[in-house]
Amino acid sequence: MFKTCVAVVVAACAVGLIINFYYQRIPKLPNLDYEKWWGEGVRPQQDDTSIRPFKIVFNNTMIEDLKSRLRSRRAFTRPMDGIQSEYGINTVYLDKLLNYWLKEYDFKARAERLNRFPHFKTRIQGLDIHYIRVKPQVKSGVKVLPLLMMHGWPSSSKEFDMAIPLLTKQRKDYDFVFEVIAVDLPGFGYSEGTNKPGLNPLQIAIIMKNLMTRLGHQRFHTNMPFSSRQISNIKYFIGSLFPSLFVKAPYIPRLYPIRDLFTYLMRESGYFHLQATKPDTIGAALTDTPSGMAAYMLEKIGVCSNRNQLNTDHGGLNNIDMDDLLDTVTIMWDNESITRSMRLYAEAFAWPEVFVVHDIPTEVPTAAINFLHEVVYQPDWILRDKFVNLVHSTTLDFGGHFAAMHTPKELVDDIFDSVAAFIKFNADKARR
C-alpha cells in the first residue's frame, strides 16, 4: 500500500512538472496572410463580394452517366468465410447499396429536399464558397445567435440538414435561437477547391472567418473541439499509469488500456495515412468509379458510426438512413471532388504553421460532446489543454462521429445547453 501511495505521489509530481514546463513554452501565433489569394491566377484589382443564390441540381447527364457506370460494374470478390466487415466493407452489402442507388434512390427528389433551405455562393479569397443560411422567425426579445457548422471528410453541408430545422426553431426554455450557416469547406461539396498548395485547416479557418465577416458576424460558434497539443499527448501516456485518477470510471475503456487504443488506431487509420501522403493516387483510383468511391467513403462512415459492428454485414452503416448516406456520396460524385477533398489531409501535415497553432491554447468559451463511437475520445482534463474555458461537456453512451445525421436531436439539445452555458460564463465574467 505504501509503495502504491509513493508511486501515485511521484506520478502526480511528474505530471505537475511536465505540465508546468509545457505551459511555460506556448508558441507565438505565426505571421499569417488573412487575405491570401487561392483562386486561379493573380488577384484582380476589384474583389467580387456579391452573394448569389444557388440551387443544387442533379442533372440528367450526371445521373445517366452514374447509372451506366453502376450497371457495368464488375462482380465483387465475395467476403471470406466467417468475415463480415472486419476486412473492410462487406461486398454483399455494398452490392445491395449500389443496386438501391441505381434503381431506387430518387435523385430529383433528394435534390429538392436539399433545396428546402436557402443556398448561396460567395467568392472568398478567390474561391466560390457554398453555404446554407437559415434565419429563424422569432418573437420580440429573443436573441438570434450565429452558428457556423463545418463538416469533415467525406462530408458536406448536407450533413446538417436534419439538425437545421431543430436549431432554428425557438424553444420555450431558452431566450435565444440560432441563425445557421452550414458551409461546404473548400474542395468539398459545392465549394471550389484550389490548385495552389498550402490550403490547410488553418488557412481554411481564415476563409471561414472572412465568410462570416461578409455575412455580418464578428462572433460566432463552431463545433467539434479537439486538443492535439504536445502536453495532451504526454497526458495520454501519464494517464495510462493510473487511469482512475484522471478519467471517470465508465469512460476508461474509451481511452485505456492504451494498447487497445493503438490497436484501434492502427486498424482504422490506414485511410488517414494514405490521404496524408498520397491523396492524388487514391483520388485517381476513385474518380472514375462510383462503386469504388462509395465503398471507400461509406466504410469509414460506418466504422465512425459504430466501431463495434464490424461483425455485421453493414459494418455500422445501418445506423444512418441509406438515402442520407447516398446523398453524401452523390454530392461527392456530382462535383468530382474526391481528390480535392482528400488533399486536405496532406496539406494539414505539410505546413509547420498548423502545428504551431495547435499548440496555442484558446480562451474562447468552448463546449464538447463525446458520443460513444467518436473517432477519438478526449476527457475534459485533456480538452482543457487547448480549450482553457471548457464551460460545458457531455459524454454519451450512444452515437458516433456523424451525429447530425445519426442523432440530430441529441446533438441539437446539447448545442442549446452549451450556448446557455456560454452566456452564463460571459455574464459571470463581466460581473467580476
Coordinates of C-alpha atoms in Angstrom, one line a residue, residues 65-396:
D65 CA -23.6 8.5 -66.6
L66 CA -23.6 7.4 -63.0
K67 CA -26.2 4.8 -63.6
S68 CA -24.3 3.5 -66.6
R69 CA -21.2 3.0 -64.5
L70 CA -23.1 1.3 -61.8
R71 CA -24.8 -1.1 -64.3
S72 CA -21.4 -2.0 -65.9
R73 CA -19.5 -2.6 -62.6
R74 CA -17.6 -5.8 -62.3
A75 CA -18.7 -8.5 -59.8
F76 CA -17.1 -8.0 -56.5
T77 CA -14.9 -10.6 -54.7
R78 CA -17.2 -12.1 -52.1
P79 CA -16.3 -11.9 -48.4
M80 CA -14.2 -14.7 -46.9
D81 CA -15.9 -17.4 -44.9
G82 CA -16.7 -16.1 -41.4
I83 CA -15.8 -12.5 -42.3
Q84 CA -18.4 -9.8 -42.3
S85 CA -16.9 -6.2 -42.3
E86 CA -13.6 -7.0 -40.5
Y87 CA -11.6 -6.7 -43.7
G88 CA -13.4 -3.6 -44.9
I89 CA -16.8 -3.0 -46.5
N90 CA -18.8 -6.2 -47.0
T91 CA -19.2 -6.6 -50.7
V92 CA -22.6 -8.4 -50.5
Y93 CA -24.0 -5.4 -48.5
L94 CA -22.2 -3.0 -50.9
D95 CA -23.9 -4.6 -53.9
K96 CA -27.3 -4.1 -52.2
L97 CA -26.5 -0.5 -51.6
L98 CA -25.3 0.1 -55.1
N99 CA -28.4 -1.5 -56.5
Y100 CA -30.5 0.8 -54.4
W101 CA -28.5 3.8 -55.7
L102 CA -29.1 2.6 -59.2
K103 CA -32.8 1.6 -59.0
E104 CA -34.5 3.2 -56.1
Y105 CA -32.6 6.4 -55.0
D106 CA -34.6 9.3 -56.2
F107 CA -32.0 11.8 -57.4
K108 CA -34.5 14.6 -58.2
A109 CA -36.5 14.3 -55.0
R110 CA -33.3 14.2 -52.9
A111 CA -32.0 17.3 -54.7
E112 CA -35.3 19.1 -54.0
R113 CA -35.1 18.0 -50.3
L114 CA -31.7 19.6 -50.1
N115 CA -33.0 22.8 -51.7
R116 CA -35.7 23.3 -49.0
F117 CA -33.1 25.6 -47.4
P118 CA -31.7 28.8 -48.9
H119 CA -28.4 28.1 -50.6
F120 CA -25.8 30.7 -51.5
K121 CA -22.3 31.2 -53.0
T122 CA -19.9 34.0 -52.5
R123 CA -16.2 34.4 -53.5
I124 CA -13.8 34.4 -50.6
Q125 CA -10.1 34.9 -51.3
G126 CA -10.6 33.7 -54.9
L127 CA -12.8 30.6 -54.2
D128 CA -16.5 30.2 -54.6
I129 CA -17.8 29.1 -51.2
H130 CA -21.1 27.4 -50.9
Y131 CA -23.2 27.6 -47.8
I132 CA -26.7 27.1 -46.4
R133 CA -28.1 30.1 -44.4
V134 CA -31.3 29.8 -42.5
K135 CA -32.6 32.7 -40.4
P136 CA -35.3 31.9 -37.8
Q137 CA -38.5 33.8 -37.3
V138 CA -38.6 35.0 -33.7
K139 CA -40.7 36.9 -31.3
S140 CA -39.6 40.2 -29.8
G141 CA -36.9 39.8 -27.1
V142 CA -35.5 36.5 -28.5
K143 CA -31.8 36.7 -29.4
V144 CA -30.6 35.3 -32.7
L145 CA -27.1 33.8 -32.4
P146 CA -25.0 32.9 -35.5
L147 CA -23.9 29.2 -35.6
L148 CA -21.3 28.2 -38.1
M149 CA -21.5 24.5 -38.8
M150 CA -18.5 22.8 -40.5
H151 CA -18.2 19.2 -41.6
G152 CA -15.2 16.9 -42.0
W153 CA -14.2 14.3 -44.6
P154 CA -16.0 12.8 -46.6
S155 CA -19.0 15.1 -45.9
S156 CA -20.6 18.4 -46.8
S157 CA -23.1 20.9 -45.5
K158 CA -25.7 18.2 -46.3
E159 CA -24.6 16.5 -43.0
F160 CA -26.6 19.1 -41.1
D161 CA -29.9 19.1 -42.9
M162 CA -31.8 17.3 -40.2
A163 CA -30.3 19.5 -37.4
I164 CA -31.0 22.8 -39.1
P165 CA -34.8 22.9 -38.5
L166 CA -34.2 22.0 -34.8
L167 CA -31.6 24.7 -34.4
T168 CA -33.7 27.4 -36.0
K169 CA -36.9 26.7 -34.0
Q170 CA -37.5 28.7 -30.9
R171 CA -37.6 26.7 -27.6
K172 CA -39.7 27.8 -24.6
D173 CA -36.9 27.4 -22.1
Y174 CA -34.4 29.5 -24.0
D175 CA -34.3 33.2 -24.8
F176 CA -32.2 32.6 -27.9
V177 CA -32.3 30.6 -31.2
F178 CA -29.8 30.2 -34.0
E179 CA -29.2 31.6 -37.4
V180 CA -27.4 28.6 -39.0
I181 CA -24.6 28.9 -41.6
A182 CA -23.8 25.4 -42.7
V183 CA -20.8 25.6 -45.1
D184 CA -19.0 23.4 -47.6
L185 CA -15.3 23.5 -46.9
P186 CA -13.1 24.5 -49.9
G187 CA -12.8 21.4 -52.2
F188 CA -15.9 19.7 -50.7
G189 CA -19.5 19.7 -51.8
Y190 CA -20.3 22.7 -54.0
S191 CA -17.4 24.9 -52.7
E192 CA -14.5 25.5 -55.1
G193 CA -11.1 23.9 -54.4
T194 CA -7.7 25.4 -55.2
N195 CA -4.7 24.2 -57.3
K196 CA -2.3 26.1 -55.1
P197 CA -0.5 24.3 -52.3
G198 CA -1.0 25.4 -48.7
L199 CA -4.8 25.4 -48.2
N200 CA -4.5 23.7 -44.8
P201 CA -7.0 23.7 -41.9
L202 CA -5.6 27.0 -40.5
Q203 CA -5.9 28.7 -43.9
I204 CA -9.5 27.3 -44.2
A205 CA -10.2 28.8 -40.8
I206 CA -9.2 32.2 -42.2
I207 CA -11.6 31.7 -45.1
M208 CA -14.4 30.8 -42.7
K209 CA -13.7 33.9 -40.6
N210 CA -13.8 36.1 -43.8
L211 CA -17.0 34.4 -44.8
M212 CA -18.7 35.1 -41.5
T213 CA -17.5 38.7 -41.6
R214 CA -19.0 39.2 -45.0
L215 CA -22.3 37.8 -43.6
G216 CA -22.1 40.4 -40.8
H217 CA -20.9 38.3 -37.9
Q218 CA -17.8 39.0 -35.9
R219 CA -18.5 36.5 -33.1
F220 CA -20.0 33.0 -33.7
H221 CA -19.8 29.4 -32.6
T222 CA -18.2 26.2 -34.1
N223 CA -18.4 22.5 -33.3
M224 CA -16.0 19.6 -32.7
P225 CA -13.2 20.7 -30.3
F226 CA -10.1 18.6 -30.1
S227 CA -6.7 19.1 -28.4
S228 CA -3.6 18.0 -30.2
R229 CA -1.2 20.0 -28.0
Q230 CA 2.0 18.2 -27.2
I231 CA 1.1 18.2 -23.5
S232 CA -2.1 16.4 -24.4
N233 CA -0.1 13.6 -26.0
I234 CA 2.0 13.3 -22.9
K235 CA -1.1 13.2 -20.7
Y236 CA -2.4 10.2 -22.7
F237 CA 0.6 8.2 -21.5
I238 CA 0.7 9.5 -18.0
G239 CA -3.0 8.7 -17.6
S240 CA -2.4 5.1 -18.7
L241 CA -0.3 4.6 -15.5
F242 CA -3.3 5.4 -13.2
P243 CA -6.4 5.8 -15.4
S244 CA -8.8 6.1 -12.4
L245 CA -7.1 9.2 -11.2
F246 CA -7.7 11.1 -14.5
V247 CA -10.7 9.6 -16.2
K248 CA -14.2 8.8 -14.8
A249 CA -14.6 5.0 -14.4
P250 CA -17.3 4.5 -17.0
Y251 CA -15.2 6.1 -19.7
I252 CA -11.8 4.5 -19.0
P253 CA -12.4 1.8 -21.7
R254 CA -12.7 4.5 -24.3
L255 CA -9.1 5.5 -23.7
Y256 CA -7.3 2.7 -21.9
P257 CA -5.6 0.3 -21.9
I258 CA -3.5 2.3 -24.3
R259 CA -2.7 -0.9 -26.2
D260 CA -6.3 -1.2 -27.2
L261 CA -6.4 2.5 -28.4
F262 CA -3.3 1.9 -30.6
T263 CA -4.8 -1.3 -32.0
Y264 CA -7.9 0.6 -32.9
L265 CA -6.0 3.4 -34.5
M266 CA -3.7 1.0 -36.4
R267 CA -6.8 -0.8 -37.7
E268 CA -8.8 2.3 -38.7
S269 CA -6.2 4.9 -39.7
G270 CA -4.9 3.5 -42.9
Y271 CA -7.1 5.8 -45.0
F272 CA -5.7 8.7 -42.9
H273 CA -2.1 7.9 -43.7
L274 CA -2.8 7.3 -47.4
Q275 CA -4.6 10.6 -47.7
A276 CA -2.0 12.5 -45.8
T277 CA 0.8 11.2 -48.0
K278 CA -0.5 10.2 -51.5
P279 CA -4.1 11.7 -51.9
D280 CA -3.8 12.0 -55.7
T281 CA -3.1 8.3 -56.1
I282 CA -6.2 7.1 -54.3
G283 CA -8.1 10.0 -55.8
A284 CA -7.2 8.9 -59.3
A285 CA -8.3 5.3 -58.4
L286 CA -11.7 6.5 -57.2
T287 CA -12.5 9.4 -59.6
D288 CA -13.7 7.1 -62.4
T289 CA -15.7 4.5 -60.3
P290 CA -18.8 5.4 -58.3
S291 CA -18.8 1.9 -56.9
G292 CA -15.2 2.2 -55.6
M293 CA -15.8 5.7 -54.3
A294 CA -18.9 4.6 -52.4
A295 CA -17.1 1.7 -50.9
Y296 CA -14.2 3.8 -49.8
M297 CA -16.3 6.6 -48.3
L298 CA -19.1 4.6 -46.7
E299 CA -16.8 2.1 -45.0
K300 CA -15.3 4.9 -42.9
I301 CA -18.7 6.4 -42.2
G302 CA -19.9 3.0 -40.9
V303 CA -16.9 2.5 -38.6
C304 CA -17.3 6.0 -37.2
S305 CA -20.9 5.4 -36.5
N306 CA -20.4 2.2 -34.6
R307 CA -16.9 0.7 -34.5
N308 CA -18.3 -2.4 -32.6
Q309 CA -20.4 -3.6 -35.6
L310 CA -17.6 -4.9 -37.8
N311 CA -19.1 -8.4 -37.2
T312 CA -22.2 -7.3 -39.2
D313 CA -22.6 -7.1 -42.9
H314 CA -23.3 -3.4 -42.8
G315 CA -20.3 -2.5 -40.6
G316 CA -22.2 0.3 -38.8
L317 CA -23.9 1.8 -41.9
N318 CA -27.4 0.8 -40.7
N319 CA -27.2 3.5 -38.1
I320 CA -27.7 6.1 -40.7
D321 CA -30.5 6.2 -43.3
M322 CA -29.4 4.9 -46.7
D323 CA -30.8 7.9 -48.5
D324 CA -28.7 10.2 -46.3
L325 CA -25.6 8.1 -47.0
L326 CA -26.2 8.2 -50.7
D327 CA -26.8 12.0 -50.6
T328 CA -23.3 12.3 -49.3
V329 CA -21.8 10.1 -52.0
T330 CA -23.9 11.6 -54.8
I331 CA -22.7 15.1 -53.9
M332 CA -19.1 14.0 -53.9
W333 CA -19.6 12.3 -57.3
D334 CA -21.6 15.2 -58.8
N335 CA -18.7 17.6 -58.0
E336 CA -15.9 15.3 -58.9
S337 CA -14.3 16.4 -55.6
I338 CA -13.0 13.2 -54.1
T339 CA -9.3 14.1 -54.8
R340 CA -9.6 17.7 -53.7
S341 CA -11.3 16.7 -50.5
M342 CA -8.6 14.2 -49.6
R343 CA -5.8 16.6 -50.3
L344 CA -6.8 18.4 -47.0
Y345 CA -5.1 15.6 -45.1
A346 CA -1.8 16.1 -46.9
E347 CA -2.0 19.9 -46.5
A348 CA -2.6 19.6 -42.8
F349 CA 0.7 17.9 -42.3
A350 CA 2.8 19.8 -44.8
W351 CA 2.8 23.2 -43.1
P352 CA 4.5 24.0 -39.8
E353 CA 2.1 26.8 -39.1
V354 CA -0.7 24.3 -38.4
F355 CA 1.3 22.6 -35.7
V356 CA 2.2 25.9 -34.1
V357 CA -1.4 27.0 -33.8
H358 CA -2.4 23.5 -32.5
D359 CA -0.1 24.1 -29.5
I360 CA -1.6 27.5 -28.6
P361 CA -4.4 27.4 -26.0
T362 CA -7.6 29.4 -26.7
E363 CA -9.6 31.2 -24.0
V364 CA -12.8 31.3 -26.1
P365 CA -15.6 29.6 -24.2
T366 CA -16.0 26.1 -25.6
A367 CA -18.3 23.1 -25.2
A368 CA -17.7 19.5 -26.1
I369 CA -19.9 16.5 -26.7
N370 CA -18.4 13.0 -26.9
F371 CA -20.6 10.3 -28.4
L372 CA -19.7 6.7 -27.8
H373 CA -18.2 6.0 -31.1
E374 CA -16.4 9.3 -31.7
V375 CA -13.2 8.8 -33.6
V376 CA -11.1 9.6 -30.6
Y377 CA -12.3 10.2 -27.1
Q378 CA -10.8 13.1 -25.1
P379 CA -11.7 13.6 -21.4
D380 CA -12.1 17.1 -20.1
W381 CA -8.6 17.1 -18.4
I382 CA -7.1 16.8 -21.9
L383 CA -9.5 19.1 -23.7
R384 CA -8.7 21.9 -21.3
D385 CA -5.1 21.9 -22.5
K386 CA -6.4 23.6 -25.7
F387 CA -9.7 25.0 -24.5
V388 CA -9.0 26.7 -21.3
N389 CA -12.6 27.7 -20.7
L390 CA -14.4 24.5 -21.3
V391 CA -17.7 25.5 -19.8
H392 CA -19.9 22.6 -20.9
S393 CA -19.1 19.0 -21.5
T394 CA -21.3 16.0 -22.3
T395 CA -20.4 12.3 -22.7
L396 CA -23.0 9.9 -24.0

